[in-house]
Amino acid sequence: MGSLIRETVIRIAEKRWFRLLFFLFLFYKLIFNVFTADFVVPRVVSRFTESTLSCNFKTFSLFFGIEAESIELKTKGLFDGEVLFQTKRLAVRYNLLSLLFLKLKVSEVAIETGNLFLHEKEGVWNFNTLVRPSATKVKPVEKKSEPLEEIKTYLPLVAEAHLHVDSFHAKILKESEKRFSGEISDLSFRLDLESNRFISIPLSVSLLDQIDSFYFSLNPDRALPIEWDSEDLKWKQTLPVSILLDWKRASDHPVFLSSMQIGSDDINFEYKNKPIHLGASLGNKIEYFPEKDQIQIETFILKIMGDTWLSIKGEVSDTFQDKRSVSLTVGESNVQLTSLNRTISQLKGLVPEITLGGEISLQGTFVQGLWNSLSVFLNLQAKDIYFSKANAKAHKVPKANINLLANLNPASEKEASAANPIPILKDLDIKNFDLVYNGIKLLLSGSIKSEESISLNAHLEDLNLSDFSNAVAGKTKADISVNAKDFANLPVNLDVVIDGFRYSLGRSRSPASRLTLNGDVIARFSKPFGISSVEVSSVSLNQKTLTYGKAVELNLTGNLSLGDEIHIVANPLGLNLNTPNLLLTLPLVLKEKIAPLQNVLGTDPSIKTKLDVTLGANTQKIKANLFAILPGLEIKDLSLVTDVVIQKGKEQKISINQFQISAFQKTIIMNLKGGLEERANVPNPPFGSYFASLDADIKLHSSERKYLLKGISFLGDIALNAKARDYDINGSLVSKASSFTYTNNLCPGANCKVFFAEDINSDIPFHHNLAWKKQDSLIVGDKSVFIKTYGRTPPPNLSISQIVGTHPYIADVPFVYVKNQPGFPGLSARIDYRENYATIEELKAYTLDGVVLGKNIIFNVGAGEPKDMEFRGNIQIRDIDLKQLMPPKTRDKIDDGKVKADLNLSGRDLTEPVANLDLFFSIFQIGSDFGKSALNVISTQNFLMDRITDSYSVNKIEVSLSKGLVYADVFFRRSLLSLFANLEDSKISQQRMPLANFLKRAQSEIQSYQ
């Protein structure tokens, strides 16, 4: 038998695979044994780190872990010979062979009687010296990726781990800058963990579902010595820090035990050499009794400064049954913030600078009932609550009395919906809700019954808007009520009053006024607390002066839909103003802008609008229909209709499908159509950031004389058409047999004013270049003045038959300002506008039995900037009779009123038009009486001038204006009397007379004729 065994062994030993396995076994044992570990590991540590290691290995196995005793790790260099870490025993035991049974097992991770010393000196920590410095490596750029949600193992594994630390001591010491030292002794904790089988490890709370057994304890049977020493804080105390948690999921005999005792009512330390007393502790004991199937909360107490802030007792019966019952009660609850504040006030610099005060109590709060019908009662009482942080605004709650009773069903499996966003809530009864916060009083009442009724009422008083914004002020009072069947549709009734309402614009502040908001609004929800639309049934906003004079009245009915697109409908939106009262409520900066418009707006203007706006991510659509009454302009039917589409993107486009304004029974109509678009990489767009393709027209049409506004009536057809294409605007002004009449409605009478312009015809083309660049001045020289195309002059394109009105100085007497001629209109001209300048040629105006001629008139508009504008022109006056302007008594005393004159004028830079005006006025025929008057204008009256006036008759007058100064020469004819009064060059000159003085003298002389 023995020989058979021996032969079998020899036969196996001769096999190659056996020899290979035997060799591997010997090699493994040669490497992984305690003797090799004692020799190799310290040398490896010394070779690759700046430290020395001494230890005594008891186990050193690749498959089963390591165990060593008397471990000591010392640093070198700056901390030469200093012990960083030492322990009596260190063990890391595991079983890799258990992976063959799909089990991860760490049977022991233990540190017994360990010491850790962290030391900083000269800005360097001792643990940083362990690693030898190496060349700086450039960190690769990390690519952003989706956050990892789980770790897949791909094999169904079971995990087991056991961690144990006993009598651990840790110390930290920092020597440079803000010195401090800290020490914790006798720290012990234990952790045991077993899981169920898994194929992935979730990186979320759901990881708890994979734990079958969990045990954790921290110093369960002894207190923890703690010591801290720094410049400001010194603390040395043995503090209870005990935690125990035991949980087993096993269905046949589950276990749950939670016990905690952290803190003490007697914590003493020194802060900035002042003794500080602080009390803070948290303790609980929660245990599950399987024989009763009951969780019992024996104690749960939070204490601060010796006061019990929160104390809870109770139980959960039939814990693992469907009809479990709960009974939890808040016992003693006395939150005293004032006593806590006394301690916090001494810790400035250690804790944020805050101030606390007051008291809060939750005593009487309870949770009772079956799991599917759980009654929760909240009893919150607060008094004189005060909280402030540094220099921030203080929060004060002088009183809070809140009693809420809710019936919950935590077992509900209903999904949250728009109608029932809180499925576990069966009903809620607000028994009392009385809160005062910073002087604001809030009262709530009502109830909620799931899917049956909602009835809530809120009353708010003494809310100062200035507490929330510096831009507005006023004391608010509001009543808000909600009555509905469920949360899907919530009708809200608003009644808000703001007394002493003020608002600021910049440094300007409005006077006080009274603001009221009333209305009904329905909020609609498509998902839990996800509002989908707001229907405004009727909302009115009114602003009144302090004397209750109505200033603004706004009425709104409409709808707001939310989603991928925001859809706003206002039908209608009405605005009524009382301008005088409105000005009493405006800040000065607005009053200065609106007051000049009072004559335009009138006393009681009003606007009524229908609005339909769609705001999408890429497209916005705006449709509006506005109707306005402007009494100041006597407009009773101003209408605006618009349809605009805005397309967003890299290049935004605005499509104007319709934009129409009309008034006076559509006598005046303005239309605009086309589009605006942005163009990338195209410089200098003409309309802001846009290029335009627009068609516009303004039309006045009436087949009968129709009253418009301010005493003006109209008859005929006038059309202004314009087309804008990129940088060019082309169009024309066309009038056909149009007439205007004006009266001040004081006729007949001394103050009667009537004017009538009859048979106005025009066809004036224009072209404006928006890309205009500054060119050579047009008023310096123009060859067209000398080169004429005789026989080919374009015909006049503007004509007015006649202009008739009341005499400028004689009441109730008609006067012809422009008189038509047989076969000719009273006024005609050729007007052209091209390349940003207007020309007027062949101007003829028959007036005062004479004619006024104009030629070579040019006005350069340029880019529209006044500094670039310039003009020039020549005016000829022939045989006009000034006597016709005089009253009859004055007219009979004048021998000859005929005047002939030439006027040349030019100017540039209209920012200062008078200073930059150059004018030359030559009167070469004037009667003796008007000649004397002209002499009186340019020279002062005295005895010598009277003699000259009697001796000479005026032959010619030349007046020029340059840089605001008048230069005048009066030339005389000789007579017999002139033999006794001789003038050099037969003229009198006046040099450098200020224009203001010249006009004042001229006005005085004109008044002498009146």
XYZ file of C-alpha atoms in Angstrom, residues 289-838:
550
model
C -38.539 45.816 19.155
C -39.218 42.918 16.760
C -41.518 41.038 19.155
C -43.849 44.070 19.174
C -42.989 45.193 15.643
C -42.528 48.626 17.170
C -40.048 51.493 16.852
C -39.791 53.395 20.085
C -38.310 56.866 20.342
C -37.364 56.947 23.990
C -35.555 60.262 23.792
C -34.700 62.862 21.210
C -33.477 66.028 22.905
C -31.687 69.085 21.559
C -30.471 71.444 24.273
C -28.775 74.824 23.852
C -27.537 76.888 26.788
C -29.375 74.622 29.196
C -32.742 75.188 27.453
C -34.511 72.304 25.777
C -35.075 73.522 22.241
C -36.706 70.320 21.013
C -37.872 67.176 22.810
C -39.642 64.381 20.919
C -41.100 61.130 22.241
C -43.287 58.551 20.604
C -43.538 55.272 18.815
C -44.348 53.641 15.497
C -46.438 50.455 15.907
C -46.919 47.671 13.356
C -43.859 49.011 11.644
C -43.727 46.463 8.834
C -47.515 46.239 8.394
C -49.565 48.145 5.849
C -51.596 49.820 8.594
C -48.766 51.024 10.791
C -49.644 53.715 13.325
C -47.594 56.690 14.428
C -47.649 58.648 17.658
C -45.042 61.385 18.009
C -45.310 64.375 20.311
C -43.152 67.417 20.817
C -42.850 67.835 24.562
C -40.810 70.597 26.072
C -39.722 73.183 23.488
C -38.220 76.449 24.597
C -35.920 78.084 22.064
C -34.341 81.021 23.895
C -32.353 83.024 21.352
C -31.511 85.830 23.756
C -29.387 83.623 26.033
C -27.585 82.187 23.000
C -26.912 85.710 21.741
C -25.022 86.567 24.931
C -22.473 83.895 24.104
C -22.334 84.637 20.370
C -21.716 88.332 21.036
C -18.445 87.380 22.770
C -17.230 85.342 19.797
C -16.766 88.094 17.207
C -14.241 86.913 14.681
C -14.889 83.256 15.419
C -18.509 83.196 14.263
C -20.294 85.560 11.839
C -21.357 88.859 13.371
C -25.036 88.235 14.086
C -27.515 89.360 16.729
C -30.324 87.114 17.976
C -33.234 87.599 20.310
C -36.660 86.297 21.264
C -38.167 82.910 21.993
C -39.821 80.140 19.931
C -41.823 77.118 21.027
C -43.084 74.037 19.161
C -44.609 72.453 22.264
C -47.880 70.713 21.487
C -46.925 69.768 17.926
C -47.788 66.148 17.223
C -48.043 63.446 14.551
C -50.684 60.798 15.260
C -52.781 58.231 13.440
C -52.631 55.403 10.959
C -50.134 55.593 8.140
C -52.878 56.194 5.559
C -54.602 58.865 7.679
C -51.944 60.724 9.585
C -52.846 63.830 11.564
C -50.083 66.405 11.755
C -50.592 69.408 14.004
C -48.132 72.297 13.975
C -48.174 74.624 16.950
C -45.634 77.393 16.484
C -45.479 80.247 18.973
C -42.885 83.002 18.681
C -42.323 86.228 20.544
C -39.952 89.166 20.043
C -37.822 87.381 17.425
C -34.861 89.449 16.269
C -32.147 88.583 13.772
C -29.543 90.782 12.142
C -26.256 90.097 10.395
C -23.437 92.656 10.449
C -24.789 95.878 8.901
C -27.641 94.193 7.071
C -31.265 94.993 7.697
C -32.695 93.543 10.907
C -35.506 90.983 10.816
C -38.097 91.349 13.571
C -41.039 89.107 14.397
C -42.771 90.571 17.446
C -45.484 87.921 17.290
C -46.152 84.644 15.489
C -49.057 82.366 16.316
C -49.433 79.515 13.830
C -51.730 76.497 14.206
C -52.029 74.157 11.228
C -53.770 70.780 11.153
C -53.054 68.503 8.199
C -54.297 65.024 7.338
C -51.674 63.090 5.360
C -51.564 59.750 3.579
C -47.864 58.830 3.167
C -48.957 55.429 1.827
C -50.607 57.064 -1.195
C -49.294 55.795 -4.502
C -50.997 58.490 -6.534
C -48.751 60.460 -8.807
C -48.627 64.207 -8.424
C -50.783 66.047 -10.950
C -51.814 69.595 -11.725
C -55.094 69.136 -9.836
C -53.408 67.366 -6.901
C -49.731 68.384 -6.690
C -49.297 66.929 -3.165
C -50.889 63.450 -3.300
C -50.109 62.655 0.337
C -52.099 65.703 1.518
C -55.720 64.802 2.185
C -56.751 68.067 3.803
C -55.319 71.104 5.548
C -57.032 73.367 8.037
C -55.451 76.734 8.862
C -56.801 77.180 12.366
C -54.724 80.232 13.113
C -52.027 82.118 11.240
C -51.188 85.465 12.785
C -47.732 86.821 11.929
C -46.098 90.222 12.334
C -42.807 90.677 10.477
C -40.954 94.019 10.483
C -44.258 95.788 11.109
C -46.050 93.813 8.367
C -49.197 92.097 9.594
C -50.253 88.880 7.873
C -53.397 86.889 8.599
C -54.166 83.612 6.814
C -57.285 81.501 7.047
C -58.972 78.781 5.075
C -58.778 75.090 4.277
C -57.770 72.637 1.554
C -59.638 69.397 0.884
C -57.919 67.275 -1.710
C -59.777 67.289 -5.056
C -62.848 68.795 -3.366
C -62.292 72.423 -2.459
C -59.688 75.094 -1.827
C -60.611 78.144 0.206
C -57.770 80.469 1.238
C -57.827 84.082 2.399
C -54.902 86.376 3.110
C -54.983 89.804 4.715
C -51.854 91.970 4.601
C -51.302 95.317 6.302
C -48.538 97.890 6.787
C -46.138 96.589 4.152
C -43.654 99.380 3.411
C -42.352 99.067 -0.134
C -39.235 101.056 0.787
C -38.129 98.103 2.947
C -37.671 96.029 -0.208
C -36.561 98.572 -2.807
C -35.083 102.074 -2.765
C -36.918 102.894 -5.993
C -40.460 102.758 -4.562
C -42.174 103.699 -1.314
C -45.638 103.472 0.182
C -47.665 101.556 2.750
C -49.526 98.585 1.283
C -52.731 96.920 2.372
C -53.974 93.832 0.504
C -56.721 91.228 0.604
C -56.227 88.093 -1.501
C -58.678 85.214 -1.722
C -58.638 81.895 -3.581
C -61.712 79.693 -4.025
C -61.374 76.651 -6.278
C -62.125 72.963 -6.646
C -58.492 71.918 -7.116
C -55.050 73.287 -7.921
C -55.459 72.987 -11.702
C -57.470 76.231 -11.856
C -57.018 78.799 -9.122
C -59.259 81.896 -9.288
C -57.576 84.718 -7.350
C -59.326 87.890 -6.225
C -57.040 90.871 -5.552
C -57.712 94.059 -3.625
C -54.545 96.080 -3.065
C -54.213 99.660 -1.804
C -50.911 101.576 -1.575
C -51.097 104.857 0.358
C -48.331 107.411 -0.013
C -47.044 105.734 -3.179
C -43.799 107.242 -4.464
C -41.215 106.150 -6.995
C -37.821 107.414 -8.094
C -36.227 107.941 -11.485
C -32.555 108.713 -11.032
C -32.369 111.494 -8.451
C -35.920 112.627 -9.093
C -38.681 111.412 -6.755
C -42.406 111.568 -7.388
C -44.907 113.232 -5.043
C -47.070 110.954 -2.918
C -50.208 109.461 -4.456
C -52.715 106.675 -3.833
C -52.536 103.483 -5.880
C -55.228 100.781 -5.984
C -55.269 97.422 -7.754
C -58.451 95.372 -8.030
C -59.353 92.403 -10.129
C -59.869 88.716 -10.725
C -57.174 86.438 -12.102
C -57.271 82.707 -12.856
C -53.984 80.795 -12.660
C -54.026 77.532 -14.631
C -51.557 74.686 -14.072
C -50.638 71.887 -16.497
C -48.344 70.009 -14.083
C -47.645 70.064 -10.343
C -46.940 73.696 -9.460
C -46.167 74.276 -13.149
C -48.194 77.272 -14.227
C -49.299 77.138 -17.863
C -51.428 80.255 -18.224
C -52.858 83.241 -16.381
C -56.279 84.469 -17.379
C -56.988 88.070 -16.416
C -60.757 88.263 -16.114
C -60.740 91.883 -15.051
C -57.991 93.968 -13.458
C -58.019 97.701 -12.832
C -55.152 99.884 -11.644
C -55.968 103.398 -10.459
C -53.710 106.219 -9.340
C -55.130 109.223 -7.529
C -53.696 112.349 -5.993
C -53.743 112.851 -2.235
C -56.964 114.836 -2.702
C -58.466 111.814 -4.534
C -58.264 113.419 -7.967
C -58.114 110.697 -10.614
C -54.759 110.664 -12.466
C -54.415 107.214 -14.108
C -56.954 104.486 -14.756
C -55.762 101.234 -16.323
C -58.168 98.399 -17.155
C -57.004 95.038 -18.447
C -58.631 91.866 -19.669
C -56.483 89.221 -21.281
C -54.489 86.038 -21.046
C -50.866 84.966 -20.577
C -49.881 81.498 -21.827
C -46.554 79.949 -20.845
C -44.724 77.115 -22.550
C -42.240 76.793 -25.376
C -43.724 80.108 -26.523
C -45.097 82.907 -24.383
C -48.432 84.127 -25.710
C -49.815 87.433 -24.413
C -53.330 88.589 -25.272
C -54.833 91.857 -24.020
C -58.413 92.403 -25.126
C -58.790 95.168 -24.243
C -56.132 97.185 -22.455
C -57.598 100.564 -21.592
C -55.717 103.593 -20.285
C -57.448 106.808 -19.195
C -55.467 109.825 -18.001
C -56.249 113.138 -16.386
C -53.264 115.201 -17.428
C -53.411 117.957 -14.773
C -53.719 115.379 -11.986
C -51.106 113.156 -13.619
C -48.572 115.992 -13.508
C -49.179 116.221 -9.756
C -47.984 112.614 -9.337
C -44.912 112.652 -11.601
C -41.279 113.129 -10.576
C -39.700 116.308 -11.867
C -37.721 114.557 -14.608
C -40.957 113.194 -16.138
C -42.998 116.312 -15.426
C -40.545 118.405 -17.470
C -41.034 116.078 -20.437
C -44.807 115.586 -20.243
C -45.873 119.120 -19.262
C -45.032 120.528 -22.748
C -47.220 117.782 -24.218
C -50.279 118.864 -22.250
C -51.575 120.875 -25.194
C -51.215 117.759 -27.348
C -52.728 115.287 -24.896
C -55.496 117.523 -23.611
C -57.163 117.133 -20.242
C -58.565 113.612 -20.507
C -56.749 111.526 -23.139
C -57.527 107.822 -23.394
C -56.111 104.767 -25.139
C -57.765 101.419 -25.811
C -55.626 98.582 -27.159
C -56.057 95.030 -28.379
C -52.753 93.188 -28.159
C -51.645 89.754 -29.373
C -47.972 88.946 -28.763
C -46.163 85.633 -29.247
C -42.629 85.364 -27.855
C -40.760 82.296 -29.066
C -37.141 81.278 -28.865
C -36.511 82.205 -32.509
C -39.624 84.123 -33.568
C -41.617 86.945 -32.005
C -44.969 88.061 -33.383
C -46.639 91.320 -32.393
C -50.157 92.296 -33.414
C -51.769 95.399 -31.990
C -54.882 97.467 -32.600
C -54.839 100.786 -30.774
C -57.573 103.411 -30.551
C -56.825 106.750 -28.889
C -58.579 110.000 -28.063
C -56.342 113.071 -27.773
C -58.498 116.083 -26.844
C -55.506 118.428 -27.047
C -55.273 117.757 -30.795
C -59.040 117.349 -31.126
C -58.419 113.768 -32.290
C -61.290 111.476 -31.431
C -60.401 108.480 -33.576
C -56.620 107.959 -33.702
C -56.089 104.359 -34.833
C -52.928 102.265 -34.968
C -52.912 98.767 -36.494
C -49.677 96.801 -36.569
C -48.500 93.299 -37.467
C -44.774 92.737 -36.935
C -42.700 89.530 -36.946
C -39.187 89.445 -35.449
C -36.975 86.507 -36.414
C -33.978 86.026 -34.132
C -30.745 84.360 -35.070
C -27.270 85.249 -36.188
C -28.832 87.848 -38.489
C -32.062 89.199 -36.999
C -34.938 90.116 -39.317
C -37.983 92.288 -38.680
C -40.938 91.864 -41.042
C -43.520 94.662 -40.949
C -46.600 93.123 -42.514
C -48.799 96.042 -41.513
C -48.307 99.341 -39.755
C -51.117 101.821 -40.276
C -52.026 105.023 -38.474
C -55.216 106.925 -39.279
C -57.186 109.823 -37.793
C -59.967 112.317 -38.505
C -62.336 109.760 -40.004
C -59.396 108.387 -42.011
C -58.717 111.743 -43.617
C -55.088 111.143 -42.651
C -53.656 107.645 -43.227
C -50.063 106.497 -42.850
C -48.932 103.039 -44.015
C -45.623 101.259 -43.587
C -44.687 97.829 -44.966
C -41.501 95.932 -45.594
C -38.658 94.581 -43.540
C -35.425 95.226 -41.684
C -32.548 92.772 -41.571
C -29.084 92.494 -40.120
C -26.248 91.583 -42.454
C -23.082 90.071 -41.111
C -19.778 91.581 -42.229
C -21.486 94.558 -43.933
C -20.300 97.812 -42.339
C -22.280 100.937 -41.473
C -25.898 99.762 -41.613
C -28.161 102.811 -42.166
C -30.929 102.039 -39.636
C -29.092 101.295 -36.400
C -27.903 97.724 -36.973
C -30.323 97.049 -39.854
C -30.689 97.372 -43.604
C -34.184 98.284 -44.765
C -36.588 97.422 -47.540
C -39.559 99.592 -46.603
C -42.494 101.206 -48.416
C -44.184 104.099 -46.656
C -46.894 106.590 -47.554
C -48.845 109.353 -45.835
C -52.125 110.420 -47.424
C -54.563 113.238 -46.756
C -57.809 112.883 -48.683
C -61.163 114.563 -48.410
C -63.674 115.230 -51.192
C -65.303 117.942 -49.103
C -63.900 120.519 -46.758
C -63.359 118.669 -43.459
C -62.377 120.090 -40.107
C -59.198 118.524 -38.692
C -57.760 120.202 -35.601
C -56.894 123.528 -34.007
C -59.080 125.441 -36.488
C -57.530 123.753 -39.552
C -59.756 122.355 -42.313
C -58.670 120.452 -45.417
C -59.964 119.669 -48.893
C -58.212 117.706 -51.638
C -55.537 115.037 -52.003
C -51.976 115.047 -50.655
C -49.720 111.982 -50.737
C -46.167 111.528 -49.481
C -44.635 108.277 -50.786
C -41.232 106.883 -49.895
C -39.286 103.693 -50.558
C -36.218 102.798 -48.489
C -33.772 100.348 -50.057
C -30.517 99.833 -48.199
C -28.863 103.285 -48.239
C -31.351 105.042 -50.570
C -34.710 106.654 -49.861
C -36.733 107.667 -52.940
C -40.181 109.173 -53.077
C -42.372 112.108 -53.947
C -44.772 114.658 -52.463
C -47.899 114.976 -54.599
C -50.816 117.353 -54.048
C -53.893 117.681 -56.245
C -56.132 120.731 -55.901
C -55.703 120.780 -52.128
C -56.812 123.601 -49.871
C -56.180 124.492 -46.232
C -58.268 126.786 -44.079
C -57.408 128.097 -40.637
C -59.537 130.049 -38.208
C -59.058 130.814 -34.540
C -62.829 130.623 -34.027
C -62.978 134.257 -32.837
C -64.653 135.658 -35.943
C -66.101 138.172 -36.412
C -64.234 140.361 -33.946
C -61.086 142.323 -33.311
C -59.093 139.144 -32.638
C -60.362 137.222 -35.664
C -57.734 135.294 -37.599
C -58.596 133.460 -40.841
C -56.267 132.088 -43.517
C -57.085 130.209 -46.706
C -54.541 128.541 -49.017
C -56.353 127.521 -52.213
C -55.599 125.046 -54.986
C -52.248 123.620 -53.862
C -50.645 121.372 -56.488
C -47.278 119.689 -56.300
C -45.236 116.794 -57.631
C -41.908 117.029 -55.845
C -39.525 114.065 -56.160
C -36.811 113.388 -53.608
C -33.846 111.083 -53.138
C -31.924 110.855 -49.859
C -28.655 108.935 -49.501
C -28.093 107.479 -46.019
C -24.469 106.720 -46.889
C -23.755 110.416 -47.538
C -20.214 111.552 -46.805
C -19.076 115.089 -46.257
C -18.182 116.856 -49.512
C -16.935 120.232 -50.655
C -19.215 123.073 -49.660
C -22.049 123.810 -52.081
C -22.211 127.481 -51.129
C -18.621 128.340 -52.080
C -19.180 128.115 -55.781
C -21.518 126.440 -58.288
C -20.941 126.628 -62.044
C -24.634 125.983 -62.654
C -25.234 129.581 -61.560
C -23.520 130.739 -64.743
C -24.243 127.857 -67.110
C -27.947 127.758 -67.933
C -29.868 125.403 -70.175
C -32.072 128.087 -71.668
C -35.322 126.773 -73.061
C -34.972 123.496 -71.172
C -35.791 124.647 -67.632
C -38.079 122.087 -65.957
C -41.593 123.381 -65.340
C -42.688 124.338 -61.799
C -43.795 121.412 -59.651
C -45.330 123.450 -56.819
C -48.148 125.942 -57.202
C -50.599 127.695 -54.897
C -53.431 129.618 -56.504
C -53.772 132.173 -53.732
C -53.450 132.719 -50.000
C -56.086 134.920 -48.421
C -56.525 135.872 -44.788
C -57.347 138.574 -42.353
C -55.289 141.762 -42.503
C -52.271 141.563 -40.162
C -53.072 144.949 -38.563
C -56.697 145.788 -39.416
C -59.485 143.807 -37.774
C -62.226 142.209 -39.897
C -60.557 143.256 -43.158
C -59.585 140.587 -45.725
C -56.090 140.607 -47.140
C -54.557 138.768 -50.115
C -51.123 137.516 -49.139
C -50.532 135.662 -52.433
C -52.689 136.744 -55.383
C -53.310 134.644 -58.455
C -52.806 136.113 -61.911
C -54.839 135.532 -65.057
C -53.745 132.107 -66.187
C -51.076 131.844 -63.486
C -51.062 130.738 -59.844
C -50.134 133.229 -57.154
C -47.103 131.145 -56.097
C -45.052 128.689 -58.151
C -41.626 127.106 -57.906
C -39.510 124.193 -59.032
C -38.324 122.110 -56.079
C -36.024 119.116 -56.339
C -34.355 117.052 -53.617
C -31.563 114.729 -54.653
C -28.334 113.486 -53.150
C -29.286 115.033 -49.802
C -29.745 118.622 -50.982
C -32.818 120.567 -52.003
